[in-house]
Amino acid sequence: MTRRSETAALAALILALAASLLAEGAPWFWPPATGDDPYCLSWRVMVEANNAKGWRTVPPPCVGYVWSYMAWGQYSRDVGSVADQISAYAAQLAPGADGLDAWVFDVDDTCLSNMFYYQTKQFGAYDPVAFKAWASRGICPGIPAMAQLFQTLKGRGFRVFLLSGRGEQELGSSTAANLAAAGFAGYDRLILRSAGYRGVSAVVFKSAMRRQLVEEGFRIRGNVGDQWSDLQGDLVGDRVFKVPNPMYFVP
Amino acid sequence: MTRRSETAALAALILALAASLLAEGAPWFWPPATGDDPYCLSWRVMVEANNAKGWRTVPPPCVGYVWSYMAWGQYSRDVGSVADQISAYAAQLAPGADGLDAWVFDVDDTCLSNMFYYQTKQFGAYDPVAFKAWASRGICPGIPAMAQLFQTLKGRGFRVFLLSGRGEQELGSSTAANLAAAGFAGYDRLILRSAGYRGVSAVVFKSAMRRQLVEEGFRIRGNVGDQWSDLQGDLVGDRVFKVPNPMYFVP
């Protein structure tokens, strides 16, 4: 080919690419505007406000939206904003000298990110076998703003309890190793689901575990989770904080 | 001027306008992309999820964002989505023949919109005198999706109670007239703040009023409000729904 025909071919390729982008919407790897799809933005806000409940998968038209939201900055920004709110609230509290002022953190998608797993599943229905295989690898990245917050709270003299619905027997050691590798070292206790609580709802299990902490004398000053089921039920704490999660819903 | 110099002047004007738009961001009258400002979107989602509490004004950098959100479609879309959720939930309920299945609705920015008032105040700090003057005019527009939902629930055989922190003595008649004009005819009771509850927090006042309804035998199947203080406290109902409101916060 001559240089002129090469240039023409390249121009045609670029034009075709641009036309396909305009026709189909941006592909998954293309950074979108933050708010992008008005319908999916409405849906995401409903999830965060606990208006949309019991959904089993991300609505099919919003799979690309959720992918972009998670991957291209707005999720990180939202988590960072929530961490700032928590930090500002905690700064007003004076932990007692008795060492009983405590925070409760959920684990999955509060401390550790399962984004990569849910991306490969296209945010589809819950698959317990595949999720267990993923979680047992112990390679979930830590969520940076939360790891920093965790250290801030520890540094201010709070006790921090990690409370997760993961099965203790199957996932106890991999979860502990994952947390340590992801910047969550120095928590007071990692409370997982023992055999006796298998099949019990998150609200009931977590309420029972919090009751145990309160009976031991701890004052739950704050409670942080990505699911409303982390934050409702009994003895939820003085203040609850919802970490964004439009990927899945735990009843 | 010659035609050519007129054209040149017009082109220069258009270029200058375009340059100023690029430099300053879109002016208030310009329909923005829905998600627009990443920081303000984070803040708005935190408000809806009850992570941001006790704020006295919209953050100054977000005044334009909130204006655009309210005025240019996304707010209406969000309210419509919540109304759809409520309608779908209510469709699963079978109201009893005893006529005791009830819904509780807040009034301000749940049934009636104060958007025009808060726009003129630039979403600034609460001003009780000016708000009372506005509300006593009785000209708040009804929120269309909520008026339709209200009629749907009535049609399905639910009792609907409107519960508002507005003062009964000062605003009782104007509120009733405003509701009737705005498409909210046929409610079972408009419960306003009597003299005995003056100065009491919204959570305490509304909890007491709901308790009265429950003691009368009503079953509160759903509770709809634009403030978390409408939806927390005692006897909140079987399910609560948060209508979006990034304009102001009622503790």
Short mmCIF file of C-alpha atoms in Angstrom, two decimals:
data_model
loop_
_atom_site.label_atom_id
_atom_site.label_comp_id
_atom_site.label_asym_id
_atom_site.label_seq_id
_atom_site.Cartn_x
_atom_site.Cartn_y
_atom_site.Cartn_z
CA MET A 1 0.00 0.00 0.00
CA THR A 2 1.06 3.56 -0.61
CA ARG A 3 1.28 5.91 2.33
CA ARG A 4 -1.86 7.68 1.10
CA SER A 5 -3.94 4.50 0.99
CA GLU A 6 -2.61 3.46 4.42
CA THR A 7 -3.75 6.77 5.84
CA ALA A 8 -7.14 6.37 4.19
CA ALA A 9 -7.51 2.85 5.60
CA LEU A 10 -6.58 4.04 9.09
CA ALA A 11 -9.06 6.90 8.83
CA ALA A 12 -11.78 4.48 7.72
CA LEU A 13 -11.00 2.20 10.66
CA ILE A 14 -11.21 5.08 13.13
CA LEU A 15 -14.48 6.25 11.58
CA ALA A 16 -15.94 2.74 11.74
CA LEU A 17 -14.88 2.40 15.37
CA ALA A 18 -16.36 5.78 16.24
CA ALA A 19 -19.61 4.91 14.44
CA SER A 20 -19.87 1.59 16.30
CA LEU A 21 -19.28 3.37 19.61
CA LEU A 22 -22.04 5.86 18.85
CA ALA A 23 -24.40 3.09 17.77
CA GLU A 24 -23.85 0.69 20.66
CA GLY A 25 -22.92 2.91 23.57
CA ALA A 26 -19.48 2.76 25.13
CA PRO A 27 -17.90 -0.69 25.53
CA TRP A 28 -17.01 -1.96 29.02
CA PHE A 29 -13.41 -0.71 28.88
CA TRP A 30 -14.38 2.86 28.11
CA PRO A 31 -14.45 5.26 31.08
CA PRO A 32 -17.99 6.66 31.16
CA ALA A 33 -19.36 9.87 32.59
CA THR A 34 -19.99 9.28 36.29
CA GLY A 35 -23.77 9.38 36.30
CA ASP A 36 -24.26 8.00 32.83
CA ASP A 37 -27.48 6.00 32.69
CA PRO A 38 -30.42 7.78 34.36
CA TYR A 39 -32.43 4.59 34.95
CA CYS A 40 -29.49 2.68 36.44
CA LEU A 41 -28.51 5.67 38.59
CA SER A 42 -32.07 5.71 40.00
CA TRP A 43 -31.81 2.00 40.70
CA ARG A 44 -28.42 2.31 42.39
CA VAL A 45 -29.64 5.11 44.67
CA MET A 46 -32.69 2.99 45.57
CA VAL A 47 -30.37 0.14 46.55
CA GLU A 48 -28.30 2.42 48.78
CA ALA A 49 -31.42 3.90 50.43
CA ASN A 50 -32.81 0.39 51.04
CA ASN A 51 -35.83 1.04 48.82
CA ALA A 52 -34.94 -1.79 46.43
CA LYS A 53 -34.88 -5.05 48.37
CA GLY A 54 -34.65 -8.72 47.62
CA TRP A 55 -33.16 -8.37 44.13
CA ARG A 56 -31.31 -11.46 42.97
CA THR A 57 -29.24 -9.99 40.15
CA VAL A 58 -28.32 -6.56 38.87
CA PRO A 59 -31.08 -5.58 36.38
CA PRO A 60 -29.79 -6.77 32.98
CA PRO A 61 -29.79 -3.28 31.41
CA CYS A 62 -27.56 -2.09 34.28
CA VAL A 63 -24.78 -4.72 34.13
CA GLY A 64 -22.54 -2.42 32.07
CA TYR A 65 -23.42 0.54 34.28
CA VAL A 66 -22.50 -1.31 37.49
CA TRP A 67 -19.26 -2.53 35.93
CA SER A 68 -18.32 1.02 34.99
CA TYR A 69 -19.43 2.40 38.36
CA MET A 70 -17.27 -0.12 40.22
CA ALA A 71 -14.24 0.07 37.96
CA TRP A 72 -13.91 3.68 36.89
CA GLY A 73 -13.68 5.75 40.04
CA GLN A 74 -17.13 6.66 41.33
CA TYR A 75 -17.30 3.62 43.63
CA SER A 76 -13.90 4.46 45.13
CA ARG A 77 -14.99 8.06 45.52
CA ASP A 78 -18.22 6.99 47.25
CA VAL A 79 -16.40 4.62 49.62
CA GLY A 80 -13.91 7.39 50.38
CA SER A 81 -16.75 9.81 51.19
CA VAL A 82 -18.35 7.32 53.57
CA ALA A 83 -14.96 6.66 55.24
CA ASP A 84 -14.57 10.42 55.72
CA GLN A 85 -18.01 10.62 57.37
CA ILE A 86 -17.12 7.74 59.69
CA SER A 87 -13.79 9.30 60.58
CA ALA A 88 -15.44 12.67 61.36
CA TYR A 89 -18.06 10.99 63.56
CA ALA A 90 -15.45 8.88 65.37
CA ALA A 91 -13.34 11.98 66.02
CA GLN A 92 -16.16 13.36 68.19
CA LEU A 93 -16.18 10.25 70.39
CA ALA A 94 -13.79 9.84 73.29
CA PRO A 95 -13.09 6.14 73.76
CA GLY A 96 -13.21 5.26 77.47
CA ALA A 97 -10.13 4.15 79.36
CA ASP A 98 -11.81 0.78 80.00
CA GLY A 99 -11.14 -0.26 76.39
CA LEU A 100 -14.76 -1.21 75.76
CA ASP A 101 -15.63 1.26 72.98
CA ALA A 102 -15.99 -0.84 69.89
CA TRP A 103 -16.69 -0.74 66.18
CA VAL A 104 -18.14 -3.56 64.14
CA PHE A 105 -17.13 -4.00 60.52
CA ASP A 106 -18.52 -6.42 58.00
CA VAL A 107 -15.88 -8.17 55.84
CA ASP A 108 -17.05 -8.83 52.24
CA ASP A 109 -17.15 -5.63 50.22
CA THR A 110 -16.65 -3.62 53.38
CA CYS A 111 -13.02 -4.57 54.13
CA LEU A 112 -12.26 -6.95 51.26
CA SER A 113 -13.37 -6.40 47.69
CA ASN A 114 -15.07 -9.12 45.69
CA MET A 115 -15.36 -6.90 42.64
CA PHE A 116 -13.19 -9.12 40.43
CA TYR A 117 -15.27 -12.16 41.28
CA TYR A 118 -18.59 -10.47 40.61
CA GLN A 119 -17.29 -8.96 37.38
CA THR A 120 -16.48 -12.43 36.06
CA LYS A 121 -19.99 -13.53 37.10
CA GLN A 122 -21.46 -10.45 35.35
CA PHE A 123 -23.15 -9.59 38.67
CA GLY A 124 -25.40 -12.60 38.29
CA ALA A 125 -27.29 -14.68 40.85
CA TYR A 126 -25.52 -15.90 44.01
CA ASP A 127 -23.50 -19.06 43.37
CA PRO A 128 -22.38 -20.47 46.74
CA VAL A 129 -19.94 -23.03 45.31
CA ALA A 130 -18.14 -20.56 43.05
CA PHE A 131 -18.07 -17.90 45.74
CA LYS A 132 -16.55 -20.32 48.25
CA ALA A 133 -13.90 -21.29 45.70
CA TRP A 134 -13.07 -17.63 45.15
CA ALA A 135 -13.04 -16.70 48.85
CA SER A 136 -10.89 -19.71 49.80
CA ARG A 137 -8.11 -18.42 47.55
CA GLY A 138 -7.66 -15.52 49.96
CA ILE A 139 -6.78 -13.01 47.27
CA CYS A 140 -9.51 -10.38 47.70
CA PRO A 141 -7.93 -6.94 47.52
CA GLY A 142 -8.42 -4.73 50.56
CA ILE A 143 -10.56 -1.64 50.03
CA PRO A 144 -7.99 1.13 50.56
CA ALA A 145 -10.21 3.76 52.24
CA MET A 146 -11.51 1.12 54.64
CA ALA A 147 -8.06 -0.23 55.52
CA GLN A 148 -6.98 3.31 56.33
CA LEU A 149 -10.12 3.94 58.39
CA PHE A 150 -9.57 0.68 60.25
CA GLN A 151 -6.08 1.79 61.25
CA THR A 152 -7.37 5.25 62.21
CA LEU A 153 -9.97 3.77 64.55
CA LYS A 154 -7.41 1.40 66.08
CA GLY A 155 -5.04 4.32 66.54
CA ARG A 156 -7.73 6.30 68.37
CA GLY A 157 -8.18 3.52 70.89
CA PHE A 158 -11.27 1.72 69.62
CA ARG A 159 -11.65 -2.04 69.59
CA VAL A 160 -12.54 -3.30 66.14
CA PHE A 161 -14.54 -6.49 65.59
CA LEU A 162 -14.93 -8.01 62.15
CA LEU A 163 -18.26 -9.77 61.76
CA SER A 164 -18.92 -11.84 58.66
CA GLY A 165 -21.43 -14.42 57.51
CA ARG A 166 -18.62 -16.50 55.95
CA GLY A 167 -18.49 -20.06 57.29
CA GLU A 168 -15.89 -20.40 60.04
CA GLN A 169 -14.92 -23.97 59.24
CA GLU A 170 -14.55 -23.61 55.46
CA LEU A 171 -13.22 -20.09 55.20
CA GLY A 172 -11.76 -19.21 58.60
CA SER A 173 -8.07 -19.55 57.80
CA SER A 174 -8.21 -18.14 54.27
CA THR A 175 -10.20 -15.14 55.50
CA ALA A 176 -7.76 -14.42 58.31
CA ALA A 177 -4.81 -14.68 55.91
CA ASN A 178 -6.56 -12.51 53.34
CA LEU A 179 -7.34 -9.80 55.91
CA ALA A 180 -3.76 -9.73 57.14
CA ALA A 181 -2.42 -9.43 53.60
CA ALA A 182 -4.94 -6.71 52.76
CA GLY A 183 -3.99 -4.29 55.53
CA PHE A 184 -6.41 -5.36 58.26
CA ALA A 185 -3.99 -6.42 60.95
CA GLY A 186 -4.74 -5.80 64.62
CA TYR A 187 -8.48 -6.39 64.79
CA ASP A 188 -9.75 -7.64 68.12
CA ARG A 189 -11.73 -10.59 66.87
CA LEU A 190 -12.81 -12.08 63.57
CA ILE A 191 -16.30 -13.45 64.15
CA LEU A 192 -17.45 -15.90 61.49
CA ARG A 193 -20.50 -18.10 61.15
CA SER A 194 -20.08 -21.21 63.28
CA ALA A 195 -21.81 -24.48 62.40
CA GLY A 196 -24.70 -23.67 64.75
CA TYR A 197 -25.69 -20.63 62.69
CA ARG A 198 -25.63 -22.32 59.30
CA GLY A 199 -28.71 -21.35 57.27
CA VAL A 200 -29.67 -18.54 59.64
CA SER A 201 -30.34 -15.13 58.06
CA ALA A 202 -27.64 -12.45 58.22
CA VAL A 203 -29.81 -10.19 60.39
CA VAL A 204 -30.45 -12.93 62.97
CA PHE A 205 -26.85 -14.22 63.00
CA LYS A 206 -25.30 -10.77 63.25
CA SER A 207 -27.79 -9.61 65.90
CA ALA A 208 -26.84 -12.63 68.04
CA MET A 209 -23.12 -11.93 67.65
CA ARG A 210 -23.57 -8.26 68.54
CA ARG A 211 -25.62 -9.25 71.58
CA GLN A 212 -22.70 -11.37 72.72
CA LEU A 213 -20.34 -8.40 72.40
CA VAL A 214 -22.72 -6.16 74.35
CA GLU A 215 -23.07 -8.83 77.04
CA GLU A 216 -19.28 -8.89 77.31
CA GLY A 217 -19.52 -5.19 78.10
CA PHE A 218 -18.56 -3.65 74.77
CA ARG A 219 -20.28 -0.46 73.63
CA ILE A 220 -20.85 -0.58 69.88
CA ARG A 221 -20.20 3.02 68.88
CA GLY A 222 -20.40 2.37 65.15
CA ASN A 223 -21.29 -0.37 62.71
CA VAL A 224 -20.12 -0.43 59.09
CA GLY A 225 -21.41 -2.69 56.34
CA ASP A 226 -22.23 -2.83 52.65
CA GLN A 227 -25.58 -4.56 53.23
CA TRP A 228 -28.56 -3.21 55.15
CA SER A 229 -28.78 -6.65 56.77
CA ASP A 230 -25.47 -5.79 58.51
CA LEU A 231 -27.05 -2.65 59.93
CA GLN A 232 -30.54 -3.73 60.97
CA GLY A 233 -31.80 -6.05 63.70
CA ASP A 234 -30.86 -5.83 67.38
CA LEU A 235 -28.14 -3.75 69.03
CA VAL A 236 -26.98 -2.29 65.75
CA GLY A 237 -24.80 0.29 67.48
CA ASP A 238 -24.98 4.04 68.11
CA ARG A 239 -24.66 4.83 64.44
CA VAL A 240 -24.62 2.74 61.29
CA PHE A 241 -22.86 3.44 58.00
CA LYS A 242 -23.81 1.94 54.66
CA VAL A 243 -20.89 1.27 52.32
CA PRO A 244 -22.07 1.30 48.69
CA ASN A 245 -22.66 -2.02 46.95
CA PRO A 246 -24.75 -2.30 43.78
CA MET A 247 -23.33 -5.76 42.93
CA TYR A 248 -25.50 -8.05 45.07
CA PHE A 249 -28.11 -8.10 47.82
CA VAL A 250 -27.94 -10.17 51.03
CA PRO A 251 -31.35 -10.48 52.69
CA MET B 1 -21.47 46.76 9.15
CA THR B 2 -21.07 44.67 6.06
CA ARG B 3 -22.61 41.23 5.99
CA ARG B 4 -19.14 39.68 6.26
CA SER B 5 -18.22 41.63 9.42
CA GLU B 6 -21.63 40.81 10.94
CA THR B 7 -20.98 37.13 10.39
CA ALA B 8 -17.51 37.46 11.89
CA ALA B 9 -18.91 39.26 14.94
CA LEU B 10 -21.57 36.58 15.40
CA ALA B 11 -18.96 33.85 15.11
CA ALA B 12 -16.77 35.62 17.67
CA LEU B 13 -19.75 35.88 20.05
CA ILE B 14 -20.55 32.19 19.70
CA LEU B 15 -16.89 31.28 20.25
CA ALA B 16 -16.68 33.51 23.33
CA LEU B 17 -19.87 31.96 24.73
CA ALA B 18 -18.59 28.46 24.06
CA ALA B 19 -15.25 29.30 25.68
CA SER B 20 -16.95 30.72 28.77
CA LEU B 21 -19.13 27.61 29.07
CA LEU B 22 -16.07 25.39 28.88
CA ALA B 23 -14.22 27.52 31.42
CA GLU B 24 -17.00 27.88 33.99
CA GLY B 25 -19.10 24.76 33.58
CA ALA B 26 -22.68 24.91 32.40
CA PRO B 27 -24.88 27.72 33.76
CA TRP B 28 -27.89 26.87 35.93
CA PHE B 29 -30.38 26.88 33.03
CA TRP B 30 -28.42 24.34 31.02
CA PRO B 31 -29.65 20.72 31.29
CA PRO B 32 -26.66 18.79 32.61
CA ALA B 33 -25.70 15.16 32.26
CA THR B 34 -27.55 13.27 34.99
CA GLY B 35 -24.61 12.34 37.17
CA ASP B 36 -22.51 15.38 36.43
CA ASP B 37 -20.42 16.25 39.48
CA PRO B 38 -18.73 13.20 41.02
CA TYR B 39 -18.26 14.79 44.45
CA CYS B 40 -21.85 16.03 44.66
CA LEU B 41 -23.18 12.69 43.41
CA SER B 42 -21.25 10.97 46.25
CA TRP B 43 -22.73 13.44 48.71
CA ARG B 44 -26.28 12.97 47.42
CA VAL B 45 -26.02 9.18 47.66
CA MET B 46 -24.70 9.52 51.23
CA VAL B 47 -27.73 11.63 52.10
CA GLU B 48 -30.11 9.04 50.68
CA ALA B 49 -28.33 6.18 52.51
CA ASN B 50 -28.44 8.16 55.79
CA ASN B 51 -24.66 8.30 55.99
CA ALA B 52 -24.58 12.11 55.90
CA LYS B 53 -26.54 13.42 58.88
CA GLY B 54 -27.14 16.73 60.57
CA TRP B 55 -26.14 18.92 57.62
CA ARG B 56 -27.61 22.42 57.80
CA THR B 57 -27.21 23.47 54.16
CA VAL B 58 -26.36 21.85 50.86
CA PRO B 59 -22.54 21.98 50.57
CA PRO B 60 -21.80 25.25 48.73
CA PRO B 61 -20.05 23.54 45.76
CA CYS B 62 -23.20 21.43 45.25
CA VAL B 63 -25.87 24.16 45.12
CA GLY B 64 -25.83 24.17 41.30
CA TYR B 65 -25.78 20.39 41.21
CA VAL B 66 -28.81 20.06 43.51
CA TRP B 67 -30.66 22.70 41.49
CA SER B 68 -30.02 20.77 38.29
CA TYR B 69 -30.83 17.42 39.89
CA MET B 70 -34.18 18.71 41.14
CA ALA B 71 -35.13 20.65 38.03
CA TRP B 72 -33.91 18.62 35.08
CA GLY B 73 -35.47 15.21 35.39
CA GLN B 74 -33.36 12.92 37.56
CA TYR B 75 -35.29 13.81 40.73
CA SER B 76 -38.62 13.06 39.01
CA ARG B 77 -37.16 9.83 37.68
CA ASP B 78 -35.94 8.84 41.15
CA VAL B 79 -39.29 9.62 42.78
CA GLY B 80 -41.03 7.63 40.04
CA SER B 81 -38.75 4.65 40.68
CA VAL B 82 -39.50 4.71 44.40
CA ALA B 83 -43.24 5.00 43.69
CA ASP B 84 -42.96 1.94 41.43
CA GLN B 85 -41.22 -0.01 44.22
CA ILE B 86 -43.95 0.97 46.68
CA SER B 87 -46.68 0.03 44.26
CA ALA B 88 -45.08 -3.38 43.59
CA TYR B 89 -44.74 -4.06 47.32
CA ALA B 90 -48.32 -2.95 48.04
CA ALA B 91 -49.62 -5.21 45.26
CA GLN B 92 -48.38 -8.22 47.24
CA LEU B 93 -50.40 -7.21 50.31
CA ALA B 94 -54.04 -8.09 50.70
CA PRO B 95 -55.74 -5.40 52.78
CA GLY B 96 -58.05 -7.00 55.35
CA ALA B 97 -61.80 -6.60 55.22
CA ASP B 98 -61.67 -4.82 58.61
CA GLY B 99 -60.29 -1.67 56.91
CA LEU B 100 -57.35 -1.42 59.29
CA ASP B 101 -54.46 -1.82 56.83
CA ALA B 102 -52.83 1.55 56.66
CA TRP B 103 -50.10 3.57 55.03
CA VAL B 104 -48.44 6.62 56.51
CA PHE B 105 -47.18 9.39 54.25
CA ASP B 106 -45.19 12.44 55.20
CA VAL B 107 -46.36 15.70 53.54
CA ASP B 108 -43.49 18.11 52.74
CA ASP B 109 -41.47 16.87 49.76
CA THR B 110 -43.25 13.54 49.94
CA CYS B 111 -46.72 14.66 48.76
CA LEU B 112 -46.18 18.39 48.23
CA SER B 113 -43.08 19.86 46.64
CA ASN B 114 -41.22 22.78 48.23
CA MET B 115 -38.67 22.84 45.42
CA PHE B 116 -39.57 26.37 44.31
CA TYR B 117 -39.18 27.69 47.84
CA TYR B 118 -35.81 26.02 48.41
CA GLN B 119 -34.57 27.15 45.01
CA THR B 120 -35.22 30.78 45.93
CA LYS B 121 -33.38 30.17 49.21
CA GLN B 122 -30.50 28.54 47.28
CA PHE B 123 -30.95 25.46 49.54
CA GLY B 124 -29.68 27.48 52.48
CA ALA B 125 -30.23 27.07 56.23
CA TYR B 126 -33.74 26.50 57.61
CA ASP B 127 -35.66 29.75 57.99
CA PRO B 128 -38.85 29.06 59.97
CA VAL B 129 -40.49 32.45 59.32
CA ALA B 130 -39.96 32.35 55.55
CA PHE B 131 -40.99 28.70 55.33
CA LYS B 132 -44.20 29.38 57.26
CA ALA B 133 -44.99 32.29 54.92
CA TRP B 134 -44.44 30.00 51.90
CA ALA B 135 -46.44 27.08 53.31
CA SER B 136 -49.36 29.29 54.37
CA ARG B 137 -49.87 30.31 50.75
CA GLY B 138 -50.98 26.75 50.01
CA ILE B 139 -49.48 26.70 46.54
CA CYS B 140 -47.00 23.80 46.79
CA PRO B 141 -47.30 21.65 43.67
CA GLY B 142 -48.21 18.02 44.23
CA ILE B 143 -45.52 15.48 43.35
CA PRO B 144 -47.20 13.66 40.44
CA ALA B 145 -45.84 10.13 41.04
CA MET B 146 -46.86 10.36 44.69
CA ALA B 147 -50.35 11.66 43.95
CA GLN B 148 -50.85 8.73 41.59
CA LEU B 149 -49.48 6.28 44.16
CA PHE B 150 -51.77 7.75 46.81
CA GLN B 151 -54.81 7.12 44.59
CA THR B 152 -53.56 3.61 43.77
CA LEU B 153 -53.28 2.71 47.47
CA LYS B 154 -56.72 4.18 48.21
CA GLY B 155 -58.14 2.22 45.29
CA ARG B 156 -56.66 -1.00 46.64
CA GLY B 157 -58.46 -0.53 49.94
CA PHE B 158 -55.73 0.88 52.17
CA ARG B 159 -56.32 3.68 54.66
CA VAL B 160 -53.88 6.52 54.12
CA PHE B 161 -52.74 8.81 56.93
CA LEU B 162 -50.78 11.96 56.24
CA LEU B 163 -48.39 12.76 59.08
CA SER B 164 -46.55 16.07 59.07
CA GLY B 165 -44.51 18.15 61.49
CA ARG B 166 -46.25 21.31 60.27
CA GLY B 167 -47.99 23.24 63.07
CA GLU B 168 -51.70 22.45 63.20
CA GLN B 169 -52.80 25.86 64.36
CA GLU B 170 -50.77 27.97 61.92
CA LEU B 171 -50.83 25.76 58.84
CA GLY B 172 -53.76 23.36 59.27
CA SER B 173 -56.23 24.97 56.89
CA SER B 174 -53.70 26.01 54.23
CA THR B 175 -52.18 22.51 54.23
CA ALA B 176 -55.56 20.82 53.85
CA ALA B 177 -56.49 23.16 51.00
CA ASN B 178 -53.10 22.67 49.33
CA LEU B 179 -53.40 18.88 49.52
CA ALA B 180 -56.87 18.90 48.03
CA ALA B 181 -55.75 21.15 45.17
CA ALA B 182 -52.67 19.00 44.56
CA GLY B 183 -54.48 15.70 44.02
CA PHE B 184 -54.46 14.29 47.54
CA ALA B 185 -58.17 14.03 48.20
CA GLY B 186 -59.60 11.16 50.21
CA TYR B 187 -56.95 10.63 52.87
CA ASP B 188 -58.21 9.26 56.14
CA ARG B 189 -56.64 11.80 58.45
CA LEU B 190 -54.20 14.69 58.23
CA ILE B 191 -52.18 14.56 61.42
CA LEU B 192 -50.30 17.77 62.16
CA ARG B 193 -48.26 18.93 65.12
CA SER B 194 -50.57 20.10 67.90
CA ALA B 195 -49.47 22.73 70.42
CA GLY B 196 -48.44 20.01 72.89
CA TYR B 197 -45.74 18.73 70.53
CA ARG B 198 -44.17 22.08 69.71
CA GLY B 199 -40.38 21.88 69.87
CA VAL B 200 -40.37 18.06 70.01
CA SER B 201 -38.13 16.27 67.48
CA ALA B 202 -39.68 14.78 64.36
CA VAL B 203 -38.76 11.22 65.42
CA VAL B 204 -40.42 11.61 68.84
CA PHE B 205 -43.53 13.40 67.51
CA LYS B 206 -44.07 10.98 64.63
CA SER B 207 -43.43 7.92 66.81
CA ALA B 208 -46.13 9.13 69.22
CA MET B 209 -48.62 9.68 66.39
CA ARG B 210 -47.94 6.26 64.90
CA ARG B 211 -48.38 4.70 68.33
CA GLN B 212 -51.80 6.30 68.51
CA LEU B 213 -52.74 4.78 65.14
CA VAL B 214 -51.52 1.35 66.23
CA GLU B 215 -53.46 1.66 69.49
CA GLU B 216 -56.56 2.42 67.43
CA GLY B 217 -55.98 -0.93 65.75
CA PHE B 218 -54.39 0.14 62.47
CA ARG B 219 -51.66 -1.99 60.95
CA ILE B 220 -49.03 0.24 59.36
CA ARG B 221 -48.09 -1.72 56.26
CA GLY B 222 -45.88 0.97 54.78
CA ASN B 223 -44.40 4.34 55.67
CA VAL B 224 -43.20 6.85 53.09
CA GLY B 225 -41.10 9.94 53.75
CA ASP B 226 -38.33 12.09 52.35
CA GLN B 227 -36.48 12.26 55.70
CA TRP B 228 -34.99 9.37 57.65
CA SER B 229 -36.59 10.97 60.73
CA ASP B 230 -39.97 10.03 59.19
CA LEU B 231 -38.85 6.42 58.97
CA GLN B 232 -37.02 5.79 62.23
CA GLY B 233 -38.21 5.61 65.84
CA ASP B 234 -41.05 3.41 67.12
CA LEU B 235 -43.63 1.48 65.12
CA VAL B 236 -42.25 2.63 61.81
CA GLY B 237 -44.35 0.13 59.88
CA ASP B 238 -43.71 -3.14 58.05
CA ARG B 239 -41.62 -1.45 55.41
CA VAL B 240 -40.27 2.06 54.99
CA PHE B 241 -39.53 3.93 51.77
CA LYS B 242 -37.17 6.88 51.46
CA VAL B 243 -38.20 9.48 48.90
CA PRO B 244 -35.14 11.40 47.65
CA ASN B 245 -34.44 14.83 49.07
CA PRO B 246 -31.02 16.47 48.79
CA MET B 247 -32.43 19.94 49.60
CA TYR B 248 -32.54 19.89 53.41
CA PHE B 249 -32.17 17.65 56.45
CA VAL B 250 -34.68 17.32 59.30
CA PRO B 251 -33.10 15.75 62.40
#
